[in-house]
Amino acid sequence: MLTLKEKEEFKQSVYDVVRLIPYGRATSYGAIAKAVGLPHLSRMVGKFMSQCDPSDNIPAHRVVNSQGILSAGEVFGIPGQMKNLLESEGVLVINNRIQHWKKVFWDPINEI
DNA sequence: GGTATGACTGTAT
DNA sequence: GATACAGCCATAC
């Protein structure tokens, strides 16, 4: 069980990492969780994204699952929004899946 | 306190 | 590639 303080640190770390994702790149929930030192909390990363502070500017559309699939779906408000944002950054998305995932993938561990 | 659920992941079929 | 299943952990009821 995480203390309130640890939870807050975890959340902030996650937000920090997400904000570090370069334009036109993307990463996975698991990679982020690993980067902040909690490799088994990938589900919590997703939860924080869905509950992220509206005041914080989090590019959550650059975070997908380990296979480059946009599992967020309609959580972004309207279906296709996530796909739109990614494609506007030059990331090709077909059928909710990022193309050339290996090239688009950005590993936080190599950048922090 | 048990059960179901979720923006997950890895392995197996 | 698509499905199924088993771990994983916080939350909601």
Coordinates of N, CA and C (backbone and C1' of nucleotides) in Angstrom, one line a residue:
Chain A
M1 N 0.8 -1.2 0.0 CA 0.0 0.0 0.0 C 0.9 1.2 0.0
L2 N 0.5 2.2 -0.8 CA 1.3 3.4 -0.9 C 0.7 4.5 0.0
T3 N 1.6 5.2 0.7 CA 1.2 6.3 1.5 C 0.7 7.4 0.6
L4 N 0.0 8.4 1.2 CA -0.6 9.5 0.4 C 0.6 10.2 -0.3
K5 N 1.7 10.4 0.5 CA 2.8 11.1 0.0 C 3.5 10.4 -1.2
E6 N 3.6 9.1 -1.0 CA 4.2 8.3 -2.1 C 3.4 8.4 -3.3
K7 N 2.0 8.3 -3.1 CA 1.1 8.4 -4.2 C 1.3 9.7 -5.0
E8 N 1.4 10.8 -4.2 CA 1.5 12.1 -4.8 C 2.8 12.2 -5.6
E9 N 3.9 11.6 -5.1 CA 5.2 11.6 -5.8 C 5.1 10.8 -7.0
F10 N 4.5 9.7 -6.9 CA 4.3 8.8 -8.1 C 3.6 9.5 -9.2
K11 N 2.5 10.2 -8.8 CA 1.7 10.9 -9.8 C 2.5 12.0 -10.4
Q12 N 3.2 12.8 -9.6 CA 4.0 13.9 -10.2 C 5.1 13.4 -11.1
S13 N 5.7 12.3 -10.7 CA 6.8 11.7 -11.5 C 6.2 11.2 -12.9
V14 N 5.0 10.6 -12.8 CA 4.4 10.1 -14.0 C 4.1 11.3 -15.0
Y15 N 3.5 12.4 -14.4 CA 3.2 13.6 -15.2 C 4.5 14.2 -15.8
D16 N 5.6 14.2 -15.0 CA 6.8 14.7 -15.5 C 7.3 13.9 -16.7
V17 N 7.3 12.6 -16.6 CA 7.8 11.8 -17.7 C 6.9 12.0 -18.9
V18 N 5.6 12.0 -18.7 CA 4.7 12.2 -19.9 C 5.0 13.6 -20.6
R19 N 5.3 14.6 -19.7 CA 5.6 15.9 -20.3 C 6.9 15.9 -21.1
L20 N 7.8 15.0 -20.8 CA 9.1 14.9 -21.4 C 9.0 14.2 -22.8
I21 N 7.9 13.6 -23.1 CA 7.8 12.9 -24.3 C 7.9 13.9 -25.5
P22 N 8.9 13.6 -26.4 CA 9.1 14.6 -27.5 C 8.0 14.6 -28.5
Y23 N 7.9 15.7 -29.2 CA 6.9 15.8 -30.3 C 7.0 14.6 -31.3
G24 N 5.9 14.1 -31.6 CA 5.9 13.0 -32.6 C 6.4 11.7 -32.1
R25 N 6.6 11.5 -30.8 CA 6.9 10.2 -30.2 C 5.9 9.8 -29.3
A26 N 6.0 8.6 -28.8 CA 5.0 8.0 -27.8 C 5.7 7.0 -26.9
T27 N 5.1 6.7 -25.8 CA 5.6 5.6 -25.0 C 4.5 4.8 -24.3
S28 N 4.8 3.8 -23.5 CA 3.8 3.0 -23.0 C 3.6 3.2 -21.5
Y29 N 2.5 2.8 -20.9 CA 2.2 2.9 -19.5 C 3.3 2.1 -18.7
G30 N 3.6 0.9 -19.2 CA 4.5 0.1 -18.4 C 5.9 0.8 -18.4
A31 N 6.3 1.4 -19.5 CA 7.6 2.0 -19.6 C 7.7 3.2 -18.6
I32 N 6.6 3.9 -18.5 CA 6.5 5.1 -17.6 C 6.6 4.6 -16.1
A33 N 5.8 3.5 -15.9 CA 5.8 3.0 -14.5 C 7.2 2.5 -14.1
K34 N 7.8 1.9 -15.0 CA 9.2 1.4 -14.8 C 10.1 2.5 -14.5
A35 N 10.0 3.6 -15.3 CA 10.9 4.7 -15.3 C 10.8 5.4 -13.9
V36 N 9.6 5.4 -13.3 CA 9.4 6.1 -12.0 C 9.6 5.1 -10.8
G37 N 10.0 3.9 -11.2 CA 10.4 2.9 -10.2 C 9.3 2.0 -9.7
L38 N 8.2 2.0 -10.3 CA 7.1 1.1 -9.9 C 6.6 0.3 -11.1
P39 N 7.4 -0.7 -11.5 CA 7.1 -1.4 -12.8 C 5.8 -2.1 -12.8
H40 N 5.2 -2.4 -11.6 CA 3.9 -3.2 -11.6 C 2.7 -2.3 -11.5
L41 N 2.9 -1.0 -11.7 CA 1.7 -0.1 -11.5 C 1.3 0.6 -12.8
S42 N 1.5 -0.2 -13.9 CA 1.1 0.4 -15.2 C -0.4 0.8 -15.2
R43 N -1.2 0.0 -14.5 CA -2.7 0.3 -14.5 C -2.9 1.6 -13.8
M44 N -2.1 1.9 -12.8 CA -2.3 3.1 -12.1 C -1.9 4.3 -12.9
V45 N -0.9 4.1 -13.8 CA -0.5 5.2 -14.7 C -1.7 5.5 -15.6
G46 N -2.4 4.5 -16.1 CA -3.6 4.8 -16.9 C -4.7 5.5 -16.1
K47 N -4.8 5.1 -14.8 CA -5.8 5.7 -13.9 C -5.5 7.2 -13.7
F48 N -4.2 7.5 -13.5 CA -3.8 8.9 -13.3 C -4.0 9.7 -14.6
M49 N -3.9 9.1 -15.7 CA -4.1 9.8 -17.0 C -5.6 10.2 -17.1
S50 N -6.5 9.2 -16.7 CA -7.9 9.4 -16.8 C -8.4 10.4 -15.8
Q51 N -7.6 10.5 -14.7 CA -8.0 11.5 -13.6 C -7.0 12.6 -13.5
C52 N -6.2 12.9 -14.5 CA -5.2 13.9 -14.4 C -5.8 15.3 -14.2
D53 N -5.0 16.1 -13.5 CA -5.4 17.4 -13.2 C -5.6 18.2 -14.4
P54 N -6.8 18.7 -14.6 CA -7.1 19.5 -15.8 C -6.2 20.7 -15.9
S55 N -5.7 21.2 -14.8 CA -4.8 22.4 -14.8 C -3.5 22.0 -15.3
D56 N -3.1 20.7 -15.2 CA -1.8 20.3 -15.7 C -2.0 20.0 -17.2
N57 N -1.0 20.4 -18.0 CA -1.0 20.2 -19.4 C -0.3 18.9 -19.8
I58 N -1.1 17.8 -19.7 CA -0.5 16.4 -19.9 C -0.8 15.9 -21.3
P59 N 0.2 15.7 -22.1 CA 0.0 15.1 -23.5 C -0.3 13.6 -23.4
A60 N -1.4 13.3 -22.8 CA -1.7 11.9 -22.5 C -1.9 11.0 -23.8
H61 N -2.2 11.7 -24.9 CA -2.4 11.0 -26.2 C -1.1 10.4 -26.6
R62 N 0.1 10.8 -26.0 CA 1.3 10.2 -26.4 C 1.6 8.9 -25.6
V63 N 0.7 8.5 -24.8 CA 0.9 7.3 -23.9 C -0.1 6.2 -24.3
V64 N 0.4 5.1 -24.8 CA -0.4 4.0 -25.2 C 0.1 2.7 -24.5
N65 N -0.5 1.6 -24.8 CA -0.1 0.4 -24.2 C 1.2 -0.2 -24.9
S66 N 1.7 -1.3 -24.4 CA 3.0 -1.7 -24.8 C 3.1 -2.2 -26.3
Q67 N 1.9 -2.3 -26.9 CA 1.9 -2.7 -28.3 C 1.6 -1.6 -29.2
G68 N 1.6 -0.4 -28.7 CA 1.3 0.8 -29.5 C -0.1 0.9 -29.9
I69 N -1.0 0.4 -29.1 CA -2.4 0.4 -29.4 C -3.1 1.5 -28.5
L70 N -4.0 2.3 -29.1 CA -4.7 3.4 -28.4 C -5.8 2.8 -27.5
S71 N -5.5 2.2 -26.4 CA -6.5 1.6 -25.6 C -7.4 2.6 -24.9
A72 N -7.0 3.9 -25.0 CA -7.8 5.0 -24.4 C -9.2 5.1 -24.9
G73 N -9.3 4.9 -26.3 CA -10.6 5.0 -26.9 C -11.3 6.3 -26.7
E74 N -12.5 6.2 -26.1 CA -13.4 7.4 -25.9 C -13.1 8.2 -24.7
V75 N -12.1 7.7 -23.9 CA -11.8 8.4 -22.7 C -11.4 9.9 -22.9
F76 N -10.9 10.1 -24.1 CA -10.5 11.5 -24.5 C -11.6 12.4 -24.7
G77 N -12.8 11.9 -24.6 CA -14.0 12.8 -24.8 C -14.8 12.3 -26.0
I78 N -14.2 12.5 -27.2 CA -14.8 12.0 -28.4 C -14.0 10.9 -29.0
P79 N -14.6 9.8 -29.5 CA -13.8 8.8 -30.2 C -13.0 9.3 -31.4
G80 N -11.7 8.9 -31.5 CA -10.9 9.4 -32.6 C -10.1 10.6 -32.2
Q81 N -10.3 11.2 -31.1 CA -9.6 12.4 -30.7 C -8.1 12.1 -30.5
M82 N -7.8 11.0 -29.8 CA -6.5 10.6 -29.5 C -5.7 10.4 -30.9
K83 N -6.4 9.6 -31.8 CA -5.8 9.4 -33.1 C -5.5 10.7 -33.8
N84 N -6.5 11.6 -33.7 CA -6.3 12.9 -34.3 C -5.1 13.7 -33.8
L85 N -5.0 13.7 -32.5 CA -3.8 14.4 -31.9 C -2.5 13.8 -32.4
L86 N -2.4 12.5 -32.4 CA -1.2 11.8 -32.7 C -0.9 12.1 -34.2
E87 N -1.9 12.0 -35.1 CA -1.6 12.2 -36.5 C -1.2 13.7 -36.8
S88 N -1.8 14.6 -36.0 CA -1.4 16.0 -36.1 C 0.1 16.2 -35.8
E89 N 0.6 15.2 -35.0 CA 2.1 15.3 -34.7 C 2.9 14.5 -35.6
G90 N 2.3 13.9 -36.6 CA 3.1 13.1 -37.5 C 3.2 11.7 -37.2
V91 N 2.4 11.2 -36.3 CA 2.4 9.8 -35.9 C 1.2 9.1 -36.7
L92 N 1.5 8.2 -37.5 CA 0.5 7.5 -38.3 C -0.2 6.5 -37.5
V93 N -1.6 6.6 -37.4 CA -2.4 5.7 -36.6 C -3.4 5.1 -37.5
I94 N -3.5 3.8 -37.5 CA -4.4 3.0 -38.3 C -5.2 2.0 -37.4
N95 N -6.5 2.1 -37.4 CA -7.3 1.2 -36.6 C -6.9 1.2 -35.2
N96 N -6.7 2.4 -34.6 CA -6.3 2.5 -33.2 C -4.9 2.0 -32.9
R97 N -4.2 1.8 -33.9 CA -2.8 1.2 -33.7 C -1.8 2.2 -34.3
I98 N -0.7 2.5 -33.6 CA 0.4 3.3 -34.1 C 1.2 2.5 -35.0
Q99 N 1.5 3.0 -36.2 CA 2.3 2.4 -37.2 C 3.8 2.7 -36.9
H100 N 4.7 1.8 -37.3 CA 6.1 1.9 -37.1 C 6.3 2.1 -35.6
W101 N 5.6 1.4 -34.7 CA 5.7 1.5 -33.3 C 7.1 1.5 -32.8
K102 N 7.9 0.6 -33.3 CA 9.3 0.5 -32.9 C 10.1 1.8 -33.0
K103 N 9.7 2.6 -34.1 CA 10.5 3.8 -34.3 C 9.9 5.0 -33.5
V104 N 8.5 4.9 -33.3 CA 7.9 6.0 -32.6 C 8.1 5.9 -31.1
F105 N 8.3 4.6 -30.6 CA 8.4 4.4 -29.2 C 9.6 5.2 -28.6
W106 N 9.3 5.8 -27.5 CA 10.3 6.6 -26.8 C 10.4 6.0 -25.4
D107 N 11.6 5.5 -25.1 CA 11.9 4.9 -23.8 C 12.4 5.9 -22.8
P108 N 11.5 6.2 -21.8 CA 11.9 7.2 -20.7 C 13.2 6.9 -20.0
I109 N 13.4 5.6 -19.8 CA 14.6 5.2 -19.1 C 15.9 5.6 -19.8
N110 N 15.9 5.8 -21.1 CA 17.1 6.2 -21.8 C 17.2 7.7 -21.8
E111 N 16.2 8.4 -21.4 CA 16.2 9.9 -21.5 C 16.2 10.6 -20.1
I112 N 15.9 9.9 -19.1 CA 15.8 10.5 -17.8 C 17.2 10.5 -17.1
Chain B
dG1 P -10.7 -7.5 7.5 O5' -11.9 -7.8 6.6 C5' -12.9 -8.8 6.9 C4' -13.5 -9.2 5.6 C3' -12.5 -9.5 4.5 O3' -13.0 -10.5 3.7 C1' -13.9 -7.8 3.8
dG2 P -12.0 -11.5 2.9 O5' -13.0 -11.9 1.6 C5' -14.3 -12.3 1.9 C4' -15.2 -11.9 0.7 C3' -14.6 -12.3 -0.6 O3' -15.6 -12.9 -1.5 C1' -15.1 -10.0 -0.6
dT3 P -15.3 -13.5 -2.9 O5' -15.8 -12.4 -4.0 C5' -17.0 -11.7 -3.7 C4' -17.3 -10.8 -4.9 C3' -16.6 -11.2 -6.2 O3' -17.5 -11.0 -7.2 C1' -16.0 -9.0 -5.6
dA4 P -17.1 -11.4 -8.8 O5' -17.1 -9.9 -9.4 C5' -18.1 -9.0 -9.2 C4' -17.9 -7.7 -9.8 C3' -17.3 -7.8 -11.2 O3' -17.9 -6.8 -12.1 C1' -15.8 -6.6 -9.9
dT5 P -17.5 -6.8 -13.7 O5' -16.5 -5.6 -13.7 C5' -16.9 -4.3 -13.1 C4' -15.8 -3.3 -13.3 C3' -15.0 -3.4 -14.6 O3' -14.9 -2.1 -15.2 C1' -13.5 -3.4 -12.8
dG6 P -14.6 -2.0 -16.8 O5' -13.3 -1.2 -16.8 C5' -13.2 0.1 -16.1 C4' -11.7 0.5 -15.9 C3' -10.9 0.3 -17.2 O3' -10.1 1.4 -17.4 C1' -9.9 -0.8 -15.3
dA7 P -10.7 2.3 -18.6 O5' -9.3 2.7 -19.4 C5' -9.0 2.1 -20.6 C4' -7.5 2.3 -20.9 C3' -6.6 2.0 -19.7 O3' -5.5 1.4 -20.1 C1' -6.3 4.2 -20.5
dC8 P -5.4 -0.2 -20.2 O5' -4.2 -0.5 -19.3 C5' -3.1 0.4 -19.1 C4' -1.9 -0.4 -18.8 C3' -1.2 -1.0 -20.0 O3' 0.2 -1.0 -19.9 C1' -1.8 -2.7 -18.4
dT9 P 1.1 -1.6 -21.1 O5' 1.4 -3.1 -20.5 C5' 2.0 -3.2 -19.2 C4' 2.7 -4.5 -19.1 C3' 3.3 -5.1 -20.3 O3' 4.5 -5.8 -20.0 C1' 1.6 -6.6 -19.6
dG10 P 5.5 -6.3 -21.2 O5' 5.5 -7.9 -21.0 C5' 5.7 -8.4 -19.7 C4' 5.4 -9.9 -19.8 C3' 5.9 -10.6 -21.0 O3' 6.6 -11.8 -20.6 C1' 3.6 -10.9 -20.9
dT11 P 7.3 -12.7 -21.8 O5' 6.3 -13.9 -21.8 C5' 5.9 -14.5 -20.6 C4' 4.8 -15.6 -20.9 C3' 5.2 -16.5 -22.1 O3' 5.0 -17.9 -21.7 C1' 3.0 -15.6 -22.4
dA12 P 5.3 -19.1 -22.8 O5' 3.8 -19.5 -23.2 C5' 2.8 -19.7 -22.2 C4' 1.5 -20.1 -22.8 C3' 1.6 -21.1 -24.0 O3' 0.6 -22.0 -23.9 C1' 0.5 -19.1 -24.7
dT13 P 0.6 -23.4 -24.9 O5' -0.7 -23.1 -25.9 C5' -1.9 -22.7 -25.3 C4' -2.9 -22.3 -26.4 C3' -2.8 -23.2 -27.7 O3' -4.1 -23.5 -28.1 C1' -2.6 -20.9 -28.2
Chain C
dG1 P 1.2 -7.6 -36.7 O5' -0.2 -8.4 -36.7 C5' -1.1 -8.3 -37.8 C4' -2.4 -9.0 -37.5 C3' -3.0 -8.5 -36.2 O3' -4.4 -8.3 -36.4 C1' -2.6 -10.9 -36.1
dA2 P -5.5 -7.8 -35.5 O5' -6.2 -9.1 -34.8 C5' -6.8 -10.1 -35.6 C4' -7.4 -11.2 -34.7 C3' -8.1 -10.6 -33.5 O3' -9.2 -11.3 -33.2 C1' -6.3 -12.1 -32.9
dT3 P -10.4 -10.8 -32.2 O5' -10.4 -12.0 -31.1 C5' -9.2 -12.7 -30.9 C4' -9.5 -13.9 -30.0 C3' -10.2 -13.6 -28.7 O3' -10.9 -14.8 -28.2 C1' -7.9 -14.3 -28.4
dA4 P -11.7 -14.8 -26.8 O5' -10.6 -15.5 -25.9 C5' -9.9 -16.7 -26.4 C4' -9.1 -17.3 -25.2 C3' -9.7 -17.0 -23.8 O3' -9.6 -18.1 -23.0 C1' -7.5 -16.2 -24.0
dC5 P -10.2 -18.1 -21.5 O5' -8.9 -18.0 -20.6 C5' -7.7 -18.5 -21.1 C4' -6.6 -18.4 -20.1 C3' -7.0 -18.0 -18.7 O3' -6.2 -18.6 -17.7 C1' -5.5 -16.4 -19.5
dA6 P -6.7 -18.5 -16.1 O5' -5.3 -18.0 -15.5 C5' -4.1 -18.5 -15.9 C4' -2.9 -17.6 -15.5 C3' -3.0 -17.1 -14.1 O3' -1.6 -17.0 -13.6 C1' -3.0 -15.3 -15.5
dG7 P -1.4 -17.2 -12.1 O5' -0.3 -16.0 -11.9 C5' -0.7 -14.8 -11.3 C4' 0.2 -13.7 -11.8 C3' 0.2 -12.6 -10.7 O3' 1.6 -12.2 -10.5 C1' -0.5 -11.7 -12.8
dC8 P 1.8 -11.5 -9.1 O5' 1.3 -10.0 -9.3 C5' 2.1 -9.2 -10.2 C4' 1.4 -7.9 -10.4 C3' 0.7 -7.3 -9.2 O3' 1.6 -6.3 -8.6 C1' -0.7 -7.1 -11.1
dC9 P 1.4 -6.2 -7.0 O5' 0.5 -4.9 -6.9 C5' 0.7 -3.8 -7.8 C4' -0.4 -2.8 -7.7 C3' -1.0 -2.7 -6.3 O3' -1.3 -1.3 -6.1 C1' -2.7 -3.2 -7.8
dA10 P -1.7 -0.9 -4.5 O5' -2.8 0.3 -4.8 C5' -2.5 1.3 -5.7 C4' -3.8 1.9 -6.3 C3' -4.7 2.5 -5.2 O3' -5.3 3.6 -5.7 C1' -5.8 0.8 -6.5
dT11 P -6.1 4.6 -4.7 O5' -7.6 4.6 -5.3 C5' -8.0 3.6 -6.3 C4' -9.4 3.7 -6.8 C3' -10.4 4.3 -5.8 O3' -11.4 5.0 -6.5 C1' -10.9 2.0 -6.3
dA12 P -12.6 5.6 -5.7 O5' -13.9 4.6 -6.0 C5' -14.0 4.1 -7.3 C4' -15.4 3.3 -7.4 C3' -16.4 3.8 -6.4 O3' -17.7 3.7 -7.0 C1' -15.8 1.6 -5.9
dC13 P -19.0 4.1 -6.1 O5' -19.6 2.7 -5.7 C5' -19.5 1.6 -6.6 C4' -20.2 0.4 -6.1 C3' -21.3 0.7 -5.0 O3' -22.4 -0.2 -5.2 C1' -19.7 -0.8 -4.1

